[in-house]
Tab-separated table of C-alpha atoms in Angstrom:
chain	number	residue	atom	x	y	z
A	1	MET	CA	3.181	-49.136	43.938
A	2	LYS	CA	3.032	-45.748	45.983
A	3	ASN	CA	6.523	-45.147	44.330
A	4	PHE	CA	5.275	-45.795	40.747
A	5	SER	CA	2.272	-43.318	41.579
A	6	ALA	CA	4.582	-40.718	42.681
A	7	ILE	CA	6.991	-41.049	39.442
A	8	ILE	CA	3.305	-40.922	37.489
A	9	VAL	CA	2.643	-37.658	38.919
A	10	LEU	CA	6.148	-36.140	38.738
A	11	ALA	CA	6.232	-37.003	35.115
A	12	PHE	CA	2.877	-35.456	34.491
A	13	LEU	CA	3.870	-32.283	36.428
A	14	LEU	CA	7.284	-31.996	34.597
A	15	LEU	CA	5.292	-32.041	31.400
A	16	LEU	CA	2.924	-29.782	32.375
A	17	SER	CA	5.591	-27.037	33.437
A	18	THR	CA	7.560	-27.731	30.254
A	19	ALA	CA	4.225	-26.720	28.425
A	20	PHE	CA	3.534	-23.611	30.236
A	21	ALA	CA	7.292	-22.914	29.817
A	22	GLU	CA	6.902	-23.382	25.935
A	23	ASP	CA	4.031	-21.122	26.121
A	24	ALA	CA	5.456	-18.666	27.768
A	25	SER	CA	8.548	-18.618	25.283
A	26	ILE	CA	6.280	-18.200	22.447
A	27	ASP	CA	4.435	-15.505	23.954
A	28	GLN	CA	7.841	-13.764	24.472
A	29	LEU	CA	9.073	-14.316	21.331
A	30	LYS	CA	6.109	-12.459	19.695
A	31	GLN	CA	6.548	-9.538	22.010
A	32	THR	CA	10.008	-9.251	21.121
A	33	MET	CA	9.535	-9.472	17.370
A	34	ILE	CA	6.795	-6.921	17.550
A	35	LYS	CA	9.067	-4.372	19.426
A	36	SER	CA	12.145	-5.215	16.978
A	37	ALA	CA	9.911	-4.848	13.944
A	38	ASP	CA	8.668	-1.486	15.682
A	39	GLU	CA	12.328	0.037	16.655
A	40	VAL	CA	13.673	-0.806	12.892
A	41	ALA	CA	14.640	2.537	11.248
A	42	SER	CA	15.576	0.822	7.707
A	43	TYR	CA	15.573	-2.590	5.879
A	44	ASP	CA	15.447	-3.979	2.488
A	45	TYR	CA	13.191	-7.068	1.397
A	46	SER	CA	12.773	-9.279	-1.403
A	47	ARG	CA	10.263	-11.660	-2.347
A	48	MET	CA	9.474	-14.200	-4.927
A	49	ALA	CA	5.861	-15.561	-5.454
A	50	GLU	CA	4.433	-18.062	-8.076
A	51	SER	CA	0.688	-18.647	-8.499
A	52	ASP	CA	-0.988	-21.299	-10.676
A	53	ILE	CA	-4.868	-21.390	-11.452
A	54	VAL	CA	-6.321	-24.514	-13.227
A	55	TYR	CA	-9.840	-23.999	-14.732
A	56	ARG	CA	-11.949	-27.004	-15.799
A	57	ASN	CA	-15.436	-27.009	-16.849
A	58	GLU	CA	-17.263	-29.627	-19.548
A	59	SER	CA	-15.726	-28.031	-22.340
A	60	LEU	CA	-12.216	-26.904	-21.647
A	61	GLN	CA	-9.362	-26.787	-19.433
A	62	ASP	CA	-6.952	-23.860	-18.817
A	63	ILE	CA	-4.441	-22.994	-16.577
A	64	PHE	CA	-3.033	-19.503	-15.484
A	65	GLU	CA	0.673	-19.500	-14.507
A	66	ALA	CA	2.179	-16.278	-13.040
A	67	ALA	CA	5.557	-15.406	-11.240
A	68	LYS	CA	6.403	-12.362	-9.420
A	69	ALA	CA	9.575	-10.932	-8.027
A	70	THR	CA	9.588	-7.939	-5.707
A	71	ASP	CA	12.430	-5.783	-4.180
A	72	GLY	CA	12.007	-2.922	-1.975
A	73	LYS	CA	13.801	-0.507	0.370
A	74	VAL	CA	12.455	1.205	3.349
A	75	ASN	CA	13.741	4.398	5.385
A	76	LEU	CA	11.026	5.141	8.038
A	77	THR	CA	13.592	7.856	9.636
A	78	ALA	CA	12.907	9.903	6.214
A	79	LYS	CA	9.514	8.520	5.682
A	80	SER	CA	10.299	6.926	2.485
A	81	GLY	CA	9.926	3.955	0.383
A	82	TRP	CA	10.270	2.353	-2.765
A	83	TRP	CA	9.547	-0.793	-4.461
A	84	SER	CA	10.183	-2.666	-7.746
A	85	HIS	CA	7.665	-5.462	-9.120
A	86	GLN	CA	8.155	-8.024	-12.250
A	87	LEU	CA	4.867	-9.614	-12.519
A	88	LYS	CA	5.478	-12.736	-15.429
A	89	ASP	CA	2.357	-14.424	-16.941
A	90	THR	CA	4.323	-17.662	-17.579
A	91	GLY	CA	1.867	-18.887	-19.835
A	92	THR	CA	1.946	-16.121	-22.786
A	93	GLY	CA	5.689	-14.730	-21.740
A	94	ASP	CA	4.368	-11.072	-21.251
A	95	VAL	CA	5.917	-8.999	-18.420
A	96	ILE	CA	4.756	-6.350	-16.377
A	97	LEU	CA	6.791	-3.935	-14.508
A	98	TRP	CA	5.839	-1.519	-11.876
A	99	GLN	CA	8.102	0.823	-9.487
A	100	GLY	CA	6.609	2.543	-6.476
A	101	TYR	CA	8.323	5.704	-4.564
A	102	LEU	CA	7.307	7.676	-1.627
A	103	ILE	CA	9.242	10.712	-1.099
A	104	ASN	CA	8.227	13.638	1.193
A	105	GLY	CA	4.675	12.753	1.355
A	106	THR	CA	4.014	12.015	-2.031
A	107	GLU	CA	3.640	8.664	-3.760
A	108	TYR	CA	4.650	7.822	-7.375
A	109	TRP	CA	4.434	5.026	-9.796
A	110	LYS	CA	6.297	3.834	-12.884
A	111	GLU	CA	4.294	1.301	-14.751
A	112	GLY	CA	6.336	0.247	-17.825
A	113	ASP	CA	7.526	3.750	-19.270
A	114	ASN	CA	4.455	5.961	-17.984
A	115	TRP	CA	4.789	7.797	-14.518
A	116	THR	CA	1.754	8.601	-12.303
A	117	GLN	CA	1.999	10.850	-9.412
A	118	PHE	CA	-0.948	10.217	-6.719
A	119	ILE	CA	-3.045	12.260	-4.838
A	120	LEU	CA	-2.664	11.335	-1.217
A	121	ASN	CA	-5.345	12.079	1.199
A	122	ASP	CA	-3.112	10.170	4.144
A	123	SER	CA	0.645	9.974	3.154
A	124	GLN	CA	1.257	8.407	6.706
A	125	ALA	CA	-1.269	5.520	5.836
A	126	VAL	CA	0.949	5.013	2.476
A	127	MET	CA	3.957	4.783	4.434
A	128	ASP	CA	2.775	2.454	6.524
A	129	ASP	CA	1.815	0.327	3.373
A	130	TYR	CA	5.279	0.547	2.144
A	131	ASN	CA	6.796	-0.637	5.644
A	132	ASP	CA	6.099	-4.309	4.877
A	133	LEU	CA	7.781	-5.768	7.919
A	134	PRO	CA	5.288	-5.002	10.891
A	135	GLY	CA	2.093	-6.563	8.791
A	136	GLN	CA	4.141	-9.644	8.558
A	137	VAL	CA	5.057	-9.772	12.137
A	138	GLU	CA	1.286	-9.235	12.929
A	139	LEU	CA	0.726	-12.494	10.687
A	140	LEU	CA	2.846	-14.347	12.990
A	141	ASN	CA	1.444	-12.632	16.006
A	142	TYR	CA	-2.084	-13.757	15.499
A	143	SER	CA	-0.934	-17.399	14.619
A	144	ASP	CA	-0.184	-20.615	16.645
A	145	ILE	CA	3.303	-20.873	16.350
A	146	THR	CA	5.580	-23.825	17.040
A	147	ILE	CA	9.356	-23.911	17.147
A	148	THR	CA	10.333	-26.660	15.187
A	149	GLY	CA	14.357	-26.071	14.987
A	150	SER	CA	17.238	-23.833	14.179
A	151	GLU	CA	18.442	-22.601	10.721
A	152	GLU	CA	21.239	-20.184	9.617
A	153	ILE	CA	19.637	-17.579	7.596
A	154	ASP	CA	22.224	-15.167	5.619
A	155	GLY	CA	24.704	-16.144	8.747
A	156	GLU	CA	22.447	-15.269	11.124
A	157	ASP	CA	21.198	-18.406	13.537
A	158	CYS	CA	17.452	-18.194	13.599
A	159	TYR	CA	14.581	-20.337	15.163
A	160	MET	CA	12.284	-21.956	12.569
A	161	LEU	CA	8.579	-21.654	13.420
A	162	ALA	CA	5.878	-23.113	11.910
A	163	ALA	CA	2.607	-21.076	12.252
A	164	GLU	CA	-0.746	-21.718	11.930
A	165	PRO	CA	-2.824	-18.106	11.396
A	166	ILE	CA	-6.265	-17.618	13.064
A	167	ALA	CA	-9.056	-18.159	10.592
A	168	LEU	CA	-9.441	-14.431	9.762
A	169	ILE	CA	-6.283	-14.153	8.394
A	170	GLN	CA	-6.568	-17.513	6.642
A	171	LYS	CA	-9.898	-16.366	5.088
A	172	ALA	CA	-7.958	-13.077	3.634
A	173	ILE	CA	-5.248	-15.260	2.090
A	174	LEU	CA	-7.818	-17.450	0.816
A	175	GLY	CA	-10.171	-14.115	-0.315
A	176	THR	CA	-7.169	-12.937	-2.477
A	177	GLN	CA	-7.008	-16.411	-4.523
A	178	ILE	CA	-11.056	-16.487	-4.977
A	179	PHE	CA	-10.635	-12.789	-6.348
A	180	ALA	CA	-8.052	-13.570	-8.488
A	181	SER	CA	-9.510	-16.913	-9.582
A	182	TYR	CA	-12.626	-14.838	-10.738
A	183	LEU	CA	-10.779	-12.201	-12.571
A	184	ALA	CA	-8.996	-14.464	-14.614
A	185	SER	CA	-11.446	-17.149	-15.459
A	186	PRO	CA	-11.484	-18.195	-19.123
A	187	PHE	CA	-15.594	-18.836	-18.268
A	188	PRO	CA	-17.989	-16.925	-16.645
A	189	LEU	CA	-18.270	-17.612	-12.643
A	190	PRO	CA	-21.289	-17.412	-10.864
A	191	ASP	CA	-21.814	-13.683	-9.215
A	192	GLU	CA	-21.285	-15.635	-5.624
A	193	LEU	CA	-17.619	-15.211	-6.307
A	194	ASP	CA	-17.556	-11.456	-6.876
A	195	VAL	CA	-19.340	-10.079	-4.090
A	196	ALA	CA	-17.164	-7.793	-1.576
A	197	ASP	CA	-18.812	-9.587	1.341
A	198	PHE	CA	-18.125	-12.842	0.547
A	199	ASN	CA	-19.244	-15.600	3.168
A	200	PHE	CA	-16.839	-18.466	3.958
A	201	GLU	CA	-19.622	-19.529	6.456
A	202	ASN	CA	-22.009	-21.020	3.768
A	203	THR	CA	-19.426	-22.810	1.982
A	204	SER	CA	-16.818	-25.808	2.647
A	205	ILE	CA	-13.948	-23.721	1.217
A	206	ILE	CA	-12.126	-23.745	4.425
A	207	GLU	CA	-12.382	-27.547	4.706
A	208	ASN	CA	-10.986	-27.655	1.088
A	209	SER	CA	-7.962	-25.548	1.321
A	210	ASP	CA	-4.918	-25.321	3.201
A	211	VAL	CA	-2.722	-22.603	4.292
A	212	SER	CA	0.436	-22.814	5.803
A	213	VAL	CA	3.387	-20.449	7.154
A	214	THR	CA	6.881	-20.807	7.958
A	215	ALA	CA	9.128	-18.189	9.412
A	216	TRP	CA	12.784	-17.864	10.237
A	217	VAL	CA	13.381	-15.633	13.295
A	218	SER	CA	16.916	-13.998	14.573
A	219	LYS	CA	17.795	-15.507	17.935
A	220	ASN	CA	20.018	-12.681	18.245
A	221	ASP	CA	17.732	-9.707	17.892
A	222	SER	CA	14.022	-11.388	17.183
A	223	LEU	CA	13.992	-9.801	13.958
A	224	LEU	CA	11.873	-11.741	10.984
A	225	ARG	CA	14.343	-12.719	8.887
A	226	ARG	CA	12.361	-14.946	6.285
A	227	LEU	CA	8.619	-15.850	5.870
A	228	LYS	CA	7.271	-18.682	3.339
A	229	ILE	CA	3.502	-18.625	2.764
A	230	ASP	CA	2.032	-21.661	1.040
A	231	SER	CA	-1.769	-21.769	0.353
A	232	SER	CA	-4.125	-23.697	-2.000
A	233	LEU	CA	-7.911	-24.258	-2.524
A	234	THR	CA	-10.375	-25.868	-4.523
A	235	LEU	CA	-13.736	-24.365	-5.580
A	236	ASP	CA	-16.681	-26.270	-7.194
A	237	PRO	CA	-20.116	-25.671	-6.900
A	238	ALA	CA	-20.541	-28.445	-4.557
A	239	ILE	CA	-18.035	-26.335	-2.160
A	240	LEU	CA	-19.336	-23.165	-2.682
A	241	ASN	CA	-22.841	-24.584	-1.996
A	242	ILE	CA	-24.566	-23.068	-5.023
A	243	SER	CA	-26.518	-24.351	-7.963
A	244	GLU	CA	-24.401	-23.705	-11.055
A	245	GLN	CA	-23.047	-25.643	-13.857
A	246	ASN	CA	-20.125	-28.057	-13.391
A	247	PHE	CA	-16.745	-26.308	-12.960
A	248	THR	CA	-13.549	-26.748	-10.797
A	249	ILE	CA	-11.062	-24.349	-10.004
A	250	GLN	CA	-7.629	-25.133	-8.416
A	251	SER	CA	-5.431	-22.424	-7.061
A	252	THR	CA	-1.616	-22.197	-5.303
A	253	LEU	CA	-0.055	-19.353	-4.018
A	254	HIS	CA	3.718	-20.026	-2.897
A	255	GLU	CA	5.929	-17.121	-1.384
A	256	THR	CA	9.066	-16.174	0.026
A	257	THR	CA	10.065	-13.054	1.618
A	258	ASP	CA	13.412	-12.197	2.636
A	259	TYR	CA	14.437	-9.187	4.826
A	260	THR	CA	18.347	-7.858	4.951
A	261	GLY	CA	20.379	-4.731	5.780
A	262	PHE	CA	18.554	-3.581	9.032
A	263	GLY	CA	19.511	-0.498	9.981
A	264	GLN	CA	22.074	0.095	6.894
A	265	PRO	CA	21.661	3.830	5.240
A	266	VAL	CA	19.023	3.578	2.807
A	267	GLN	CA	18.618	6.541	0.218
A	268	ILE	CA	15.825	6.820	-1.897
A	269	GLU	CA	15.958	9.069	-4.912
A	270	LEU	CA	13.276	10.105	-7.317
A	271	PRO	CA	14.235	9.641	-10.998
A	272	SER	CA	14.109	12.906	-13.092
A	273	GLU	CA	11.580	11.574	-15.456
A	274	ALA	CA	8.953	11.148	-12.783
A	275	LYS	CA	8.533	14.659	-12.648
A	276	ASN	CA	6.431	14.259	-16.091
A	277	SER	CA	3.995	12.220	-14.600
A	278	SER	CA	0.645	12.454	-14.845
A	279	TYR	CA	-2.145	12.342	-11.889
A	280	ARG	CA	-4.241	9.807	-10.774
A	281	MET	CA	-6.253	8.810	-7.667
A	282	GLN	CA	-5.911	4.857	-7.728
A	283	GLY	CA	-5.843	2.256	-10.373
A	284	ALA	CA	-3.835	-1.191	-10.909
A	285	ASP	CA	-3.230	-3.919	-13.150
A	286	TRP	CA	-6.023	-6.750	-12.413
A	287	ARG	CA	-3.221	-9.389	-12.046
A	288	TRP	CA	-2.089	-7.624	-8.616
A	289	ALA	CA	-4.546	-9.475	-6.823
A	290	ILE	CA	-3.105	-12.871	-7.384
A	291	PHE	CA	-0.383	-11.389	-4.991
A	292	GLY	CA	-2.211	-9.042	-3.182
A	293	LEU	CA	-0.763	-10.368	0.061
A	294	VAL	CA	2.586	-9.236	-0.844
A	295	GLU	CA	1.892	-5.565	-1.899
A	296	PRO	CA	3.715	-2.989	-0.026
């Protein structure tokens, strides 16, 4: 009996030490991910995103479907960046095209055939926006992470991670979808969905939503190679805890980002036609809100 008790205690200690070792390895992986991202001088990225929003009330059912393809380049040494977006309204076939350039402390956008030069108060802050990678690594840093296996991405052996973001990040992801749902709605929605300080605590949105994140991180250099976000939510008067005519909104968002070309030469040149640009402080098509998480 004593021997059996000793075996139980030993097994418990082994399990405990394994748990501590896993926690330590996760913390170390997060630290090396942050360090690796901070030390990168240049990289490319590409992102595919899809969003569906289904609207129902007593008189209609409608759906808004959109797909977005993004490519980007970042040169932190030269403090320059470039991105290109193609957003397609799947239902109508409409396509919106943008490009953004940050060169020598000045930002230019091309929307369709029109060029805009932005008046920047803080060019470094804009450079931080173009530098997509650290923000995605921070998302993982503020998540509960589990190593679920290994997988090869573009010839690189990677850890496959399942991440559960903290509540604040989940609310930011869901808030983006709520904002897009409000703007795209085919019928009037309550003002409670349009306030800047929307309060999740008065609702049961979190209980009627799901946010999952999967990441692939190189075993060799701890650089993030791929990030996948899947998010869904449901809204109705009961969930929002408001008195309103019956309606239902179901929103889903799926996006996958690949990071490549770390440390490779990146030269970003402004097309000559940008010299004929007009000036603007800010502004963009509302449909960006659907993919607000992925904007550089």
